[in-house]
Short mmCIF file of C-alpha atoms and ligand atoms in Angstrom, two decimals:
data_model
loop_
_atom_site.label_atom_id
_atom_site.label_comp_id
_atom_site.label_asym_id
_atom_site.label_seq_id
_atom_site.Cartn_x
_atom_site.Cartn_y
_atom_site.Cartn_z
CA MET A 1 -68.55 -56.55 -0.95
CA SER A 2 -67.50 -56.81 2.68
CA THR A 3 -69.19 -56.01 5.95
CA ALA A 4 -66.21 -57.03 8.06
CA THR A 5 -65.46 -53.46 9.05
CA GLU A 6 -67.96 -51.16 10.72
CA GLN A 7 -68.52 -49.30 7.49
CA ARG A 8 -69.55 -51.40 4.53
CA THR A 9 -66.99 -51.47 1.76
CA PHE A 10 -66.64 -52.75 -1.78
CA ASP A 11 -63.67 -53.69 -3.90
CA SER A 12 -62.78 -52.37 -7.32
CA LEU A 13 -61.30 -55.14 -9.42
CA SER A 14 -59.03 -55.28 -12.44
CA PRO A 15 -61.25 -56.62 -15.24
CA ALA A 16 -58.18 -58.15 -16.85
CA THR A 17 -56.92 -60.16 -13.88
CA GLY A 18 -59.65 -60.01 -11.24
CA ALA A 19 -57.12 -58.62 -8.77
CA VAL A 20 -58.37 -56.17 -6.15
CA VAL A 21 -57.30 -52.66 -7.13
CA GLY A 22 -58.77 -50.89 -4.12
CA THR A 23 -61.35 -51.03 -1.34
CA HIS A 24 -63.77 -48.15 -0.85
CA PRO A 25 -66.61 -47.32 1.51
CA ILE A 26 -70.20 -47.82 0.44
CA GLN A 27 -71.53 -44.41 1.34
CA ASP A 28 -75.19 -44.51 2.30
CA ALA A 29 -77.79 -41.75 2.14
CA ALA A 30 -76.61 -40.28 5.47
CA ALA A 31 -73.00 -40.15 4.26
CA VAL A 32 -74.11 -38.56 0.99
CA ARG A 33 -76.18 -36.03 2.97
CA ALA A 34 -73.12 -35.18 5.07
CA ALA A 35 -70.96 -34.78 1.94
CA VAL A 36 -73.49 -32.46 0.32
CA ALA A 37 -73.89 -30.49 3.58
CA ASP A 38 -70.07 -30.04 3.69
CA ALA A 39 -70.09 -28.97 0.07
CA GLU A 40 -72.68 -26.22 0.61
CA PRO A 41 -70.36 -23.77 2.43
CA ALA A 42 -67.62 -24.81 0.01
CA ALA A 43 -69.90 -23.83 -2.87
CA ALA A 44 -70.59 -20.45 -1.25
CA TRP A 45 -66.86 -19.85 -0.78
CA TRP A 46 -65.86 -21.02 -4.27
CA GLY A 47 -68.74 -19.15 -5.92
CA ALA A 48 -67.68 -15.93 -4.16
CA LEU A 49 -64.09 -16.07 -5.49
CA ASP A 50 -63.55 -13.75 -8.39
CA TRP A 51 -63.29 -15.12 -11.93
CA ALA A 52 -59.52 -14.67 -12.06
CA GLU A 53 -58.96 -16.62 -8.85
CA ARG A 54 -61.18 -19.54 -9.91
CA ARG A 55 -59.46 -19.60 -13.27
CA ARG A 56 -56.05 -19.65 -11.56
CA ARG A 57 -57.08 -22.54 -9.28
CA LEU A 58 -58.56 -24.55 -12.14
CA LEU A 59 -55.52 -24.04 -14.34
CA ASP A 60 -53.40 -25.16 -11.39
CA TYR A 61 -55.59 -28.29 -11.09
CA LYS A 62 -55.01 -28.90 -14.78
CA ALA A 63 -51.25 -28.66 -14.17
CA VAL A 64 -51.46 -31.04 -11.19
CA VAL A 65 -53.36 -33.64 -13.26
CA THR A 66 -50.92 -33.17 -16.15
CA ARG A 67 -47.85 -33.61 -13.97
CA ASP A 68 -49.42 -36.64 -12.27
CA ILE A 69 -50.68 -38.11 -15.53
CA ALA A 70 -48.81 -41.39 -15.02
CA ARG A 71 -50.65 -42.00 -11.73
CA VAL A 72 -54.05 -41.17 -13.23
CA VAL A 73 -53.35 -43.31 -16.30
CA ASP A 74 -52.26 -46.21 -14.14
CA MET A 75 -55.46 -46.08 -12.09
CA VAL A 76 -57.62 -45.90 -15.25
CA HIS A 77 -55.65 -48.83 -16.70
CA GLN A 78 -56.06 -50.91 -13.56
CA GLU A 79 -59.77 -50.27 -13.04
CA THR A 80 -60.98 -50.38 -16.67
CA GLY A 81 -58.36 -52.69 -18.17
CA LYS A 82 -57.81 -50.35 -21.12
CA PRO A 83 -54.26 -50.06 -22.47
CA LYS A 84 -52.19 -47.29 -20.91
CA ALA A 85 -51.82 -45.55 -24.28
CA ASP A 86 -55.61 -45.25 -24.58
CA ALA A 87 -55.88 -44.12 -20.96
CA THR A 88 -53.25 -41.46 -21.68
CA LEU A 89 -55.27 -40.12 -24.62
CA GLU A 90 -58.36 -40.04 -22.44
CA VAL A 91 -56.66 -38.06 -19.67
CA ILE A 92 -55.15 -35.61 -22.18
CA LEU A 93 -58.61 -34.96 -23.62
CA ALA A 94 -59.90 -34.26 -20.11
CA ILE A 95 -57.00 -31.87 -19.50
CA THR A 96 -57.95 -29.84 -22.59
CA HIS A 97 -61.48 -29.52 -21.23
CA ILE A 98 -60.33 -28.28 -17.80
CA ASP A 99 -58.22 -25.73 -19.66
CA TRP A 100 -61.06 -24.55 -21.90
CA ALA A 101 -63.60 -24.33 -19.10
CA ALA A 102 -61.19 -22.38 -16.89
CA ARG A 103 -60.23 -19.94 -19.65
CA ASN A 104 -63.72 -19.32 -21.04
CA ALA A 105 -65.95 -19.22 -17.96
CA ARG A 106 -65.78 -15.47 -17.46
CA LYS A 107 -66.35 -14.69 -21.14
CA VAL A 108 -69.39 -16.99 -21.36
CA LEU A 109 -70.92 -16.46 -17.93
CA GLY A 110 -69.66 -13.10 -16.66
CA PRO A 111 -71.81 -9.99 -16.50
CA ARG A 112 -72.48 -8.21 -19.77
CA ARG A 113 -74.78 -5.45 -20.90
CA VAL A 114 -77.46 -6.35 -23.38
CA SER A 115 -79.50 -3.98 -25.52
CA PRO A 116 -82.74 -2.91 -23.80
CA GLY A 117 -84.42 -2.34 -27.19
CA MET A 118 -86.18 0.79 -28.41
CA VAL A 119 -89.12 0.53 -26.01
CA GLY A 120 -86.68 0.24 -23.11
CA VAL A 121 -84.54 3.16 -24.23
CA ASN A 122 -84.44 4.57 -20.68
CA LEU A 123 -83.25 1.25 -19.18
CA ALA A 124 -79.90 -0.48 -18.78
CA ALA A 125 -79.98 -4.27 -19.00
CA THR A 126 -77.36 -6.67 -17.64
CA LEU A 127 -77.15 -10.43 -17.87
CA GLU A 128 -74.90 -12.78 -15.95
CA TYR A 129 -74.86 -16.46 -15.13
CA LEU A 130 -74.65 -17.34 -11.46
CA PRO A 131 -73.57 -20.65 -9.91
CA LEU A 132 -76.25 -23.11 -8.86
CA GLY A 133 -74.61 -24.28 -5.62
CA VAL A 134 -73.73 -27.95 -5.18
CA VAL A 135 -73.84 -30.02 -8.37
CA GLY A 136 -73.98 -33.82 -8.23
CA VAL A 137 -72.05 -35.65 -10.95
CA ILE A 138 -72.79 -39.35 -11.55
CA GLY A 139 -70.31 -40.95 -13.92
CA PRO A 140 -69.80 -44.15 -15.89
CA TRP A 141 -66.77 -46.43 -16.02
CA ASN A 142 -65.91 -46.52 -19.73
CA TYR A 143 -64.09 -43.15 -19.77
CA PRO A 144 -63.85 -42.55 -16.02
CA VAL A 145 -61.79 -39.35 -16.39
CA PHE A 146 -62.90 -37.78 -19.66
CA THR A 147 -66.63 -38.30 -19.27
CA PRO A 148 -67.23 -36.99 -15.74
CA MET A 149 -64.67 -34.22 -16.28
CA GLY A 150 -66.94 -32.93 -19.05
CA SER A 151 -69.36 -32.06 -16.27
CA ILE A 152 -66.99 -31.51 -13.32
CA ALA A 153 -64.67 -28.97 -14.98
CA TYR A 154 -67.54 -26.96 -16.42
CA ALA A 155 -69.55 -27.01 -13.18
CA LEU A 156 -66.49 -25.89 -11.18
CA ALA A 157 -65.61 -23.18 -13.70
CA ALA A 158 -69.16 -21.86 -13.39
CA GLY A 159 -68.57 -21.46 -9.63
CA ASN A 160 -70.28 -24.56 -8.25
CA ALA A 161 -69.03 -27.15 -5.79
CA VAL A 162 -69.25 -30.76 -7.03
CA VAL A 163 -70.03 -34.01 -5.27
CA PHE A 164 -68.95 -36.78 -7.63
CA LYS A 165 -70.22 -40.36 -7.55
CA PRO A 166 -68.00 -42.43 -9.84
CA SER A 167 -69.09 -45.82 -11.17
CA GLU A 168 -68.60 -48.66 -8.72
CA LEU A 169 -66.17 -50.10 -11.29
CA THR A 170 -63.90 -47.04 -11.20
CA PRO A 171 -64.05 -45.55 -7.69
CA GLY A 172 -60.26 -45.25 -7.41
CA VAL A 173 -60.19 -42.91 -10.40
CA GLY A 174 -62.91 -40.76 -8.81
CA VAL A 175 -61.12 -40.56 -5.48
CA LEU A 176 -57.83 -39.67 -7.19
CA LEU A 177 -59.42 -36.86 -9.24
CA ALA A 178 -60.79 -35.27 -6.05
CA ASP A 179 -57.51 -35.77 -4.14
CA LEU A 180 -55.59 -34.01 -6.90
CA PHE A 181 -58.09 -31.15 -6.86
CA ALA A 182 -57.46 -30.68 -3.14
CA GLU A 183 -53.80 -29.94 -3.99
CA SER A 184 -54.97 -26.85 -5.89
CA VAL A 185 -57.89 -25.97 -3.62
CA PRO A 186 -57.00 -27.18 -0.11
CA GLU A 187 -59.22 -24.73 1.81
CA GLN A 188 -62.65 -26.26 1.20
CA PRO A 189 -64.10 -29.53 -0.17
CA VAL A 190 -65.11 -27.91 -3.47
CA LEU A 191 -64.77 -31.21 -5.33
CA ARG A 192 -65.35 -34.36 -3.34
CA THR A 193 -66.08 -37.93 -4.25
CA VAL A 194 -68.64 -40.25 -2.68
CA THR A 195 -68.17 -43.93 -3.40
CA GLY A 196 -70.59 -46.80 -3.43
CA LEU A 197 -73.01 -48.71 -5.62
CA GLY A 198 -76.14 -47.59 -7.43
CA GLU A 199 -77.87 -46.65 -4.16
CA THR A 200 -75.17 -44.06 -3.46
CA GLY A 201 -75.94 -42.45 -6.83
CA ALA A 202 -79.65 -42.62 -6.07
CA ALA A 203 -79.07 -40.90 -2.71
CA LEU A 204 -77.12 -38.14 -4.47
CA ALA A 205 -79.85 -37.64 -7.08
CA GLY A 206 -82.48 -37.46 -4.35
CA ASP A 207 -80.54 -35.22 -1.97
CA PRO A 208 -82.38 -31.94 -1.33
CA GLY A 209 -79.10 -29.96 -1.23
CA ILE A 210 -78.18 -30.86 -4.80
CA LYS A 211 -79.03 -28.08 -7.25
CA LYS A 212 -78.40 -30.05 -10.45
CA ILE A 213 -77.46 -33.58 -11.40
CA ALA A 214 -75.13 -34.29 -14.30
CA PHE A 215 -75.69 -37.95 -15.12
CA THR A 216 -73.74 -40.03 -17.62
CA GLY A 217 -74.71 -43.64 -18.04
CA SER A 218 -77.36 -45.84 -19.55
CA THR A 219 -80.81 -44.65 -20.60
CA ALA A 220 -82.48 -47.04 -18.16
CA THR A 221 -80.56 -45.61 -15.19
CA ALA A 222 -81.20 -42.05 -16.42
CA LYS A 223 -84.92 -42.68 -16.06
CA ARG A 224 -84.43 -43.78 -12.44
CA VAL A 225 -82.22 -40.77 -11.76
CA MET A 226 -84.82 -38.48 -13.30
CA ALA A 227 -87.50 -39.94 -11.06
CA ALA A 228 -85.30 -39.32 -7.99
CA CYS A 229 -84.62 -35.76 -9.18
CA ALA A 230 -88.34 -35.14 -9.58
CA GLU A 231 -88.78 -35.40 -5.81
CA ASN A 232 -87.00 -32.05 -5.28
CA LEU A 233 -87.52 -30.63 -8.78
CA THR A 234 -83.75 -30.99 -9.24
CA PRO A 235 -82.78 -30.26 -12.84
CA LEU A 236 -80.85 -32.90 -14.75
CA VAL A 237 -78.46 -33.14 -17.65
CA ALA A 238 -78.57 -36.69 -18.99
CA GLU A 239 -75.79 -38.07 -21.19
CA CYS A 240 -76.90 -41.55 -22.14
CA GLY A 241 -76.10 -44.28 -24.60
CA GLY A 242 -76.05 -44.36 -28.37
CA LYS A 243 -76.24 -46.57 -31.44
CA ASP A 244 -74.17 -44.38 -33.67
CA ALA A 245 -74.02 -44.87 -37.42
CA LEU A 246 -71.23 -44.24 -39.92
CA ILE A 247 -72.27 -43.42 -43.49
CA VAL A 248 -69.94 -44.04 -46.43
CA ASP A 249 -70.98 -42.06 -49.52
CA ALA A 250 -70.11 -43.00 -53.11
CA ASP A 251 -67.29 -40.44 -53.38
CA ALA A 252 -65.76 -41.15 -49.97
CA ASN A 253 -62.11 -41.94 -49.30
CA VAL A 254 -62.85 -45.64 -48.79
CA PRO A 255 -59.64 -46.73 -47.00
CA ALA A 256 -59.99 -43.81 -44.56
CA ALA A 257 -63.65 -44.67 -43.97
CA ALA A 258 -62.83 -48.33 -43.30
CA ASP A 259 -60.02 -47.39 -40.95
CA ALA A 260 -62.33 -45.01 -39.04
CA ALA A 261 -65.19 -47.52 -38.88
CA LEU A 262 -62.89 -50.19 -37.48
CA TRP A 263 -61.30 -47.98 -34.85
CA GLY A 264 -64.61 -46.30 -34.00
CA ALA A 265 -66.22 -49.68 -33.41
CA MET A 266 -63.47 -51.70 -31.74
CA SER A 267 -61.30 -49.27 -29.76
CA ASN A 268 -61.88 -49.37 -26.01
CA SER A 269 -63.50 -52.75 -26.71
CA GLY A 270 -66.48 -50.92 -28.20
CA GLN A 271 -67.30 -49.39 -24.82
CA THR A 272 -67.69 -45.88 -26.15
CA CYS A 273 -70.99 -44.00 -26.01
CA VAL A 274 -70.09 -42.29 -29.31
CA GLY A 275 -68.52 -45.43 -30.78
CA VAL A 276 -69.53 -46.71 -34.22
CA GLU A 277 -72.04 -49.58 -33.99
CA ARG A 278 -73.68 -49.48 -37.44
CA VAL A 279 -72.25 -48.77 -40.90
CA TYR A 280 -74.26 -47.92 -44.03
CA VAL A 281 -72.27 -48.05 -47.25
CA VAL A 282 -73.44 -46.80 -50.65
CA ASP A 283 -73.63 -49.61 -53.20
CA ALA A 284 -71.00 -48.13 -55.55
CA VAL A 285 -68.20 -48.50 -52.96
CA TYR A 286 -69.58 -51.34 -50.86
CA ASP A 287 -67.28 -54.10 -52.09
CA ASP A 288 -64.19 -51.88 -51.85
CA PHE A 289 -65.18 -50.84 -48.35
CA MET A 290 -65.70 -54.41 -47.16
CA ARG A 291 -62.33 -55.46 -48.62
CA GLU A 292 -60.59 -52.60 -46.79
CA LEU A 293 -62.51 -53.23 -43.56
CA THR A 294 -61.94 -56.96 -43.34
CA GLY A 295 -58.29 -56.63 -44.38
CA ARG A 296 -57.62 -54.22 -41.53
CA ALA A 297 -59.81 -56.02 -39.00
CA ALA A 298 -57.98 -59.32 -39.49
CA ASN A 299 -54.99 -57.89 -37.60
CA VAL A 300 -56.93 -56.42 -34.68
CA ARG A 301 -57.20 -58.47 -31.51
CA ALA A 302 -58.56 -57.97 -28.04
CA GLY A 303 -55.82 -57.95 -25.41
CA GLN A 304 -53.40 -56.58 -27.97
CA ASP A 305 -55.10 -53.57 -29.60
CA TYR A 306 -57.69 -52.92 -26.93
CA GLY A 307 -58.50 -54.15 -23.45
CA PRO A 308 -61.07 -56.42 -21.87
CA VAL A 309 -64.78 -55.76 -21.42
CA THR A 310 -64.78 -53.77 -18.20
CA MET A 311 -68.20 -54.68 -16.84
CA PRO A 312 -68.65 -58.47 -16.63
CA ALA A 313 -72.46 -58.27 -17.07
CA GLN A 314 -72.02 -56.52 -20.42
CA ILE A 315 -70.60 -59.75 -21.86
CA ASP A 316 -74.12 -61.23 -21.79
CA VAL A 317 -75.49 -58.34 -23.87
CA ILE A 318 -72.60 -58.57 -26.35
CA ARG A 319 -73.03 -62.33 -26.65
CA ARG A 320 -76.79 -61.99 -27.19
CA HIS A 321 -76.24 -59.40 -29.94
CA ILE A 322 -73.56 -61.50 -31.63
CA ASP A 323 -75.78 -64.60 -31.55
CA ASP A 324 -78.67 -62.59 -32.96
CA ALA A 325 -76.55 -61.01 -35.72
CA VAL A 326 -74.98 -64.33 -36.66
CA ALA A 327 -78.39 -66.02 -36.85
CA THR A 328 -80.01 -63.34 -38.98
CA GLY A 329 -77.11 -61.86 -40.98
CA LYS A 330 -73.95 -62.90 -42.80
CA VAL A 331 -70.80 -63.14 -40.71
CA VAL A 332 -67.80 -61.35 -42.13
CA LEU A 333 -65.44 -61.69 -39.19
CA GLY A 334 -65.58 -63.50 -35.86
CA GLY A 335 -68.70 -64.91 -34.25
CA PRO A 336 -69.73 -66.43 -30.91
CA GLU A 337 -66.19 -67.83 -30.52
CA SER A 338 -64.86 -64.24 -30.44
CA VAL A 339 -66.05 -63.98 -26.85
CA ARG A 340 -63.08 -65.08 -24.72
CA GLU A 341 -64.05 -63.62 -21.36
CA PRO A 342 -63.11 -61.00 -20.36
CA TYR A 343 -61.94 -60.29 -23.92
CA VAL A 344 -64.00 -60.06 -27.09
CA ASP A 345 -62.31 -60.07 -30.51
CA PRO A 346 -63.80 -57.97 -33.33
CA VAL A 347 -67.06 -59.20 -34.82
CA ILE A 348 -68.40 -57.87 -38.14
CA VAL A 349 -71.73 -58.99 -39.58
CA GLU A 350 -73.47 -57.90 -42.81
CA ASP A 351 -77.17 -57.64 -43.63
CA VAL A 352 -78.53 -57.95 -40.11
CA PRO A 353 -82.24 -56.98 -40.22
CA GLU A 354 -82.80 -53.40 -39.13
CA ASP A 355 -85.34 -54.42 -36.50
CA SER A 356 -83.04 -56.88 -34.74
CA PRO A 357 -81.52 -56.20 -31.28
CA ALA A 358 -78.00 -56.09 -32.78
CA VAL A 359 -79.04 -53.07 -34.87
CA ARG A 360 -81.50 -51.39 -32.50
CA GLU A 361 -79.98 -51.78 -29.01
CA GLU A 362 -76.70 -50.40 -27.73
CA THR A 363 -74.20 -53.29 -27.79
CA PHE A 364 -71.28 -51.54 -26.07
CA GLY A 365 -68.89 -54.15 -27.40
CA PRO A 366 -66.42 -54.59 -30.30
CA THR A 367 -69.03 -55.45 -32.90
CA LEU A 368 -70.18 -53.83 -36.12
CA THR A 369 -73.15 -54.35 -38.41
CA VAL A 370 -72.71 -53.27 -42.05
CA ARG A 371 -75.46 -52.74 -44.62
CA ARG A 372 -75.40 -51.93 -48.34
CA VAL A 373 -77.64 -48.99 -49.31
CA ALA A 374 -78.65 -47.46 -52.65
CA ASP A 375 -77.50 -43.96 -51.78
CA ALA A 376 -76.67 -41.58 -48.94
CA GLU A 377 -80.35 -40.67 -48.52
CA GLU A 378 -81.22 -44.26 -47.68
CA ALA A 379 -78.21 -44.40 -45.36
CA LEU A 380 -79.37 -41.27 -43.53
CA ALA A 381 -82.93 -42.55 -43.20
CA LEU A 382 -81.67 -45.80 -41.64
CA ALA A 383 -79.15 -43.96 -39.44
CA ASN A 384 -81.94 -41.73 -38.15
CA ALA A 385 -84.38 -44.60 -37.54
CA SER A 386 -83.07 -45.13 -34.02
CA ALA A 387 -84.46 -44.31 -30.61
CA TYR A 388 -80.96 -43.03 -29.78
CA GLY A 389 -79.46 -39.88 -31.25
CA LEU A 390 -76.04 -39.27 -29.75
CA ALA A 391 -73.49 -38.87 -32.58
CA GLY A 392 -72.59 -40.15 -36.02
CA THR A 393 -70.05 -40.05 -38.81
CA ILE A 394 -70.17 -39.23 -42.52
CA PHE A 395 -67.46 -40.02 -45.04
CA SER A 396 -67.93 -38.09 -48.27
CA GLY A 397 -65.75 -36.42 -50.88
CA ASP A 398 -68.14 -33.48 -51.20
CA VAL A 399 -67.95 -31.09 -48.25
CA ARG A 400 -71.25 -29.31 -48.98
CA ARG A 401 -73.11 -32.57 -49.35
CA ALA A 402 -71.53 -33.93 -46.19
CA MET A 403 -72.49 -30.80 -44.27
CA ALA A 404 -76.08 -31.07 -45.53
CA LEU A 405 -76.24 -34.72 -44.46
CA ALA A 406 -74.68 -33.88 -41.08
CA ARG A 407 -77.32 -31.23 -40.38
CA ARG A 408 -80.08 -33.71 -41.14
CA MET A 409 -78.53 -36.48 -39.05
CA ARG A 410 -80.65 -36.85 -35.91
CA SER A 411 -77.81 -36.60 -33.42
CA GLY A 412 -76.14 -34.10 -31.13
CA MET A 413 -72.77 -34.42 -32.86
CA THR A 414 -71.58 -35.53 -36.30
CA ALA A 415 -67.99 -36.04 -37.46
CA ILE A 416 -67.18 -35.68 -41.16
CA ASN A 417 -64.26 -37.63 -42.66
CA SER A 418 -62.97 -38.45 -39.17
CA VAL A 419 -64.39 -40.32 -36.23
CA ILE A 420 -65.32 -38.88 -32.78
CA SER A 421 -63.33 -35.72 -33.61
CA PHE A 422 -65.99 -33.46 -32.04
CA ALA A 423 -65.08 -34.81 -28.59
CA SER A 424 -61.59 -33.32 -28.87
CA ILE A 425 -62.88 -29.79 -29.53
CA PRO A 426 -63.73 -28.29 -26.14
CA ALA A 427 -65.72 -25.43 -27.70
CA LEU A 428 -68.26 -27.87 -29.17
CA PRO A 429 -71.23 -28.91 -27.02
CA PHE A 430 -71.62 -32.64 -26.37
CA GLY A 431 -74.93 -34.42 -25.82
CA GLY A 432 -77.74 -36.23 -27.54
CA VAL A 433 -81.41 -36.34 -28.43
CA GLY A 434 -84.08 -38.96 -27.80
CA ASP A 435 -82.94 -41.92 -25.71
CA SER A 436 -79.41 -40.47 -25.74
CA GLY A 437 -80.51 -37.83 -23.26
CA PHE A 438 -80.75 -34.06 -23.07
CA GLY A 439 -78.73 -31.05 -22.01
CA ARG A 440 -75.15 -30.40 -23.02
CA ILE A 441 -71.70 -30.65 -21.51
CA HIS A 442 -68.57 -29.01 -23.03
CA GLY A 443 -68.30 -25.61 -24.65
CA ALA A 444 -70.27 -22.49 -23.83
CA ASP A 445 -73.49 -24.52 -23.62
CA GLY A 446 -71.77 -26.82 -21.13
CA LEU A 447 -70.83 -23.86 -18.93
CA ARG A 448 -74.36 -22.42 -19.07
CA GLU A 449 -75.75 -25.87 -18.17
CA PHE A 450 -74.29 -25.38 -14.68
CA ALA A 451 -75.41 -21.79 -14.12
CA ARG A 452 -78.62 -19.83 -13.83
CA PRO A 453 -79.16 -16.71 -15.88
CA LYS A 454 -79.64 -13.61 -13.77
CA ALA A 455 -81.31 -10.70 -15.53
CA VAL A 456 -81.24 -7.15 -14.12
CA SER A 457 -82.94 -4.11 -15.63
CA ARG A 458 -82.13 -0.67 -14.25
CA GLN A 459 -84.05 2.49 -15.03
CA ARG A 460 -81.56 5.19 -15.95
CA PHE A 461 -84.10 8.03 -16.25
CA GLY A 462 -87.85 8.43 -16.33
CA LEU A 463 -89.56 8.97 -19.68
CA PRO A 464 -91.94 11.88 -19.31
CA GLY A 465 -95.38 10.95 -20.56
CA MET A 466 -94.46 7.28 -20.91
CA ASN A 467 -94.89 5.86 -17.43
CA LEU A 468 -96.51 2.62 -18.51
CA THR A 469 -96.15 0.65 -15.27
CA SER A 470 -98.23 2.96 -13.10
CA PHE A 471 -101.91 3.37 -12.29
CA THR A 472 -101.40 7.01 -13.34
CA ARG A 473 -101.01 5.84 -16.96
CA GLY A 474 -103.54 7.49 -19.24
CA GLN A 475 -104.93 6.82 -22.72
CA ALA A 476 -102.51 9.36 -24.26
CA GLU A 477 -99.50 7.31 -23.09
CA LEU A 478 -100.99 4.14 -24.48
CA ASP A 479 -101.69 5.88 -27.81
CA ARG A 480 -98.06 7.06 -27.98
CA LEU A 481 -96.86 3.53 -27.29
CA VAL A 482 -99.09 2.06 -30.00
CA LYS A 483 -97.74 4.68 -32.45
CA LEU A 484 -94.16 3.82 -31.56
CA VAL A 485 -94.76 0.08 -31.82
CA THR A 486 -96.56 0.53 -35.16
CA PHE A 487 -93.56 2.52 -36.43
CA LEU A 488 -91.11 -0.13 -35.18
CA HIS A 489 -93.00 -3.33 -35.95
CA GLY A 490 -95.95 -2.50 -38.17
CA ARG A 491 -94.34 -2.58 -41.61
CA ARG A 492 -95.22 -5.71 -43.50
CA LYS A 493 -92.49 -7.49 -45.45
CA ARG A 494 -93.59 -8.84 -48.79
P1 NDP B 1 -75.05 -47.12 -15.63
O1 NDP B 1 -76.29 -46.43 -16.08
O2 NDP B 1 -75.12 -48.51 -15.19
O3 NDP B 1 -74.37 -46.31 -14.43
C1 NDP B 1 -74.01 -44.94 -14.54
C2 NDP B 1 -73.80 -44.38 -13.15
O4 NDP B 1 -75.06 -44.34 -12.46
C3 NDP B 1 -72.87 -45.21 -12.27
O5 NDP B 1 -72.12 -44.35 -11.46
C4 NDP B 1 -73.87 -46.01 -11.44
O6 NDP B 1 -73.33 -46.45 -10.24
C5 NDP B 1 -74.93 -44.97 -11.20
N1 NDP B 1 -76.22 -45.53 -10.81
C6 NDP B 1 -76.69 -46.79 -10.93
N2 NDP B 1 -77.95 -46.88 -10.47
C7 NDP B 1 -78.29 -45.65 -10.05
C8 NDP B 1 -79.47 -45.07 -9.48
N3 NDP B 1 -80.56 -45.80 -9.26
N4 NDP B 1 -79.47 -43.76 -9.19
C9 NDP B 1 -78.38 -42.99 -9.43
N5 NDP B 1 -77.23 -43.47 -9.96
C10 NDP B 1 -77.20 -44.78 -10.26
O7 NDP B 1 -74.05 -46.90 -16.84
P2 NDP B 1 -72.60 -47.53 -16.99
O8 NDP B 1 -71.74 -47.10 -15.87
O9 NDP B 1 -72.76 -48.97 -17.30
O10 NDP B 1 -72.07 -46.74 -18.28
C11 NDP B 1 -72.32 -47.18 -19.57
C12 NDP B 1 -73.41 -46.34 -20.20
O11 NDP B 1 -73.04 -44.98 -20.18
C13 NDP B 1 -73.63 -46.69 -21.66
O12 NDP B 1 -75.00 -46.71 -21.95
C14 NDP B 1 -72.97 -45.52 -22.38
O13 NDP B 1 -73.45 -45.32 -23.67
C15 NDP B 1 -73.24 -44.39 -21.46
N6 NDP B 1 -72.30 -43.31 -21.66
C16 NDP B 1 -72.75 -42.13 -22.20
C17 NDP B 1 -71.89 -41.10 -22.44
C18 NDP B 1 -72.38 -39.80 -22.96
O14 NDP B 1 -71.68 -38.83 -22.79
N7 NDP B 1 -73.54 -39.71 -23.57
C19 NDP B 1 -70.45 -41.25 -22.18
C20 NDP B 1 -70.09 -42.49 -21.61
C21 NDP B 1 -71.00 -43.48 -21.37
P3 NDP B 1 -72.76 -47.96 -10.13
O15 NDP B 1 -71.69 -48.07 -11.18
O16 NDP B 1 -72.22 -47.96 -8.77
O17 NDP B 1 -73.92 -48.87 -10.38
#
C-alpha cells in the first residue's frame, strides 16, 4: 500500500512471482458514495431502455469480451496465477452466462398476464419484474470473472446499474470488465468498478443508494456484509464457501469417479467454492478407487497442472488442515512438505476423523480427505453433516438411485457422474444453504434475484350484486360468495 500520491493506492501482485501487476486507488466511503450517486441516473436510463435494446447492448458486451478474451485471460492469469488455459475456460463460462441472461431476461421478467382465478373473474392480472436500481456486487479472487459475472450479467439484464467491488487481489480484472462494458454502453456508467480493500466493500454494502448487494466470498465476511446491509434494510444475496463432498457408490464407474475427484479437488489449486474437499467411497469399490486416485494423483503437480495459492494468508489455513489431517489420519499422498510457497502439491489423506478441522472447515487448497463407508446412505449422512451446503457430486451406475440421493443431498447443486457440471448450465440456479449462503445467481432465479415483482390488477367490469370491497356490501352478497367458494373449494378429497 502506498500513500505517496494524494489518493491512497494499493498494488495487485502476481502470486507466482510477487511482481506488481497494477496499482489502483483505495476508494473510501466518499468515493463509493460518488460512484453510487453517478450510477443512479445511469440505472434510471438503463432501466428505461426497452428489452430489445438492453439485450442488444449485453450481447455486444459479450462479443467485446469474447474478442478481447486474450486480454482478459492474461489479466486473470497475472492476478490469480492460474494457468492461461484455466483462465480461458473461466472466461468462456462467463461469456455463456452473459449470453443467457441477455437472451432470457424479457421472457423471465417481462410483463405477462396471470389468471385472476374464479373469484376474480371480472379482473385482469399482470405481473412483471422491475429493476431495483443500483446493485452492488462484491466479488472474490478465485474466479474473478466467472463468479462476479454470475451476478453482474443477471443484474444488468434485469435493468439495474452495477457498482462492482472486486477483491483486492484481482482489481485489474474488475477494472477491465467495466472498461470493456463501456465499449458497448458508452453513454452512462451502467457498470463501474470501485477498487480498494475490505473497507471499500463495507462502504458499498452500507451505502444508502444501493438497492441490493450480491456478495461472493467467505461466510465470515458475509456476516459482516449482512450487518452493514441491515443499516438500510438492503437485501442481500450471499454466495459463500463450501465443504463439498463426492460420493462413490458401489456400482459407479470408478476410474471416472477418481478422475473427477482429483480434478475437482486439485484444479485451481483447490480454490474453488464448489471444489471437492471430501470423498466418501462405498466399501465394495474403495480399494479400486484409491488405486485409481493415487495412480492419477502421482502425476499431478502444482506449477505444472495448476497455479499457486493466490492469497498468501490461505497458506496458513491449508498448512493447519494438512498438519491436522496427517496427525489424525493416514497419509496417502503428500504431507506438510507439499507446501512449497506459493505452491501446494496435492495432498490426500484417509480416515481423518469427521470432527476434525480438515473435514469440517473449508480448506480452499489442493487437499482431499477420503473415507470408506458401508453404503451410499452412510455417505449421504456424512456428506450432509456439514454446516455448509453449497454443492456436491454423486457417482453411481443407477440413474434413479443417483437422482434420489441428489435430491436428499443438502446442497444447492449436485452433479451426477461429472464434477461441477451445473456451473456450465446457465439455466440452472447457483447458490447454497446453511453457511454457504442464500439467494441464487444464474438462471431464471438469478434474474429474479435482481428484480422486484410488480403486481397489477385491473377491473374489467363490475359484477352486479358482488361488490365485496364496498361499505354498500350486504348479507346477500356475502351469502353468494360463500356459496361460490363452497362450490369451488368445499369438496373434500378422500
Ligand atoms: P472474502 O470474504 O475475504 O472477500 C470477498 C470480498 O469481500 C472481497 O472483495 C473482499 O475485499 C470483500 N470484503 C472484505 N471485507 C469486507 C467487508 N467488511 N465488507 C464488505 N466487503 C468486504 O473472500 P475471498 O475473496 O477470500 O474469497 C474466497 C471465499 O469465497 C471462499 O470462502 C469461497 O468459498 C467463496 N466463494 C464462493 C463462491 C460461491 O459462489 N458460493 C464462489 C467463489 C468463492 P478484499 O479482497 O479487498 O478484502
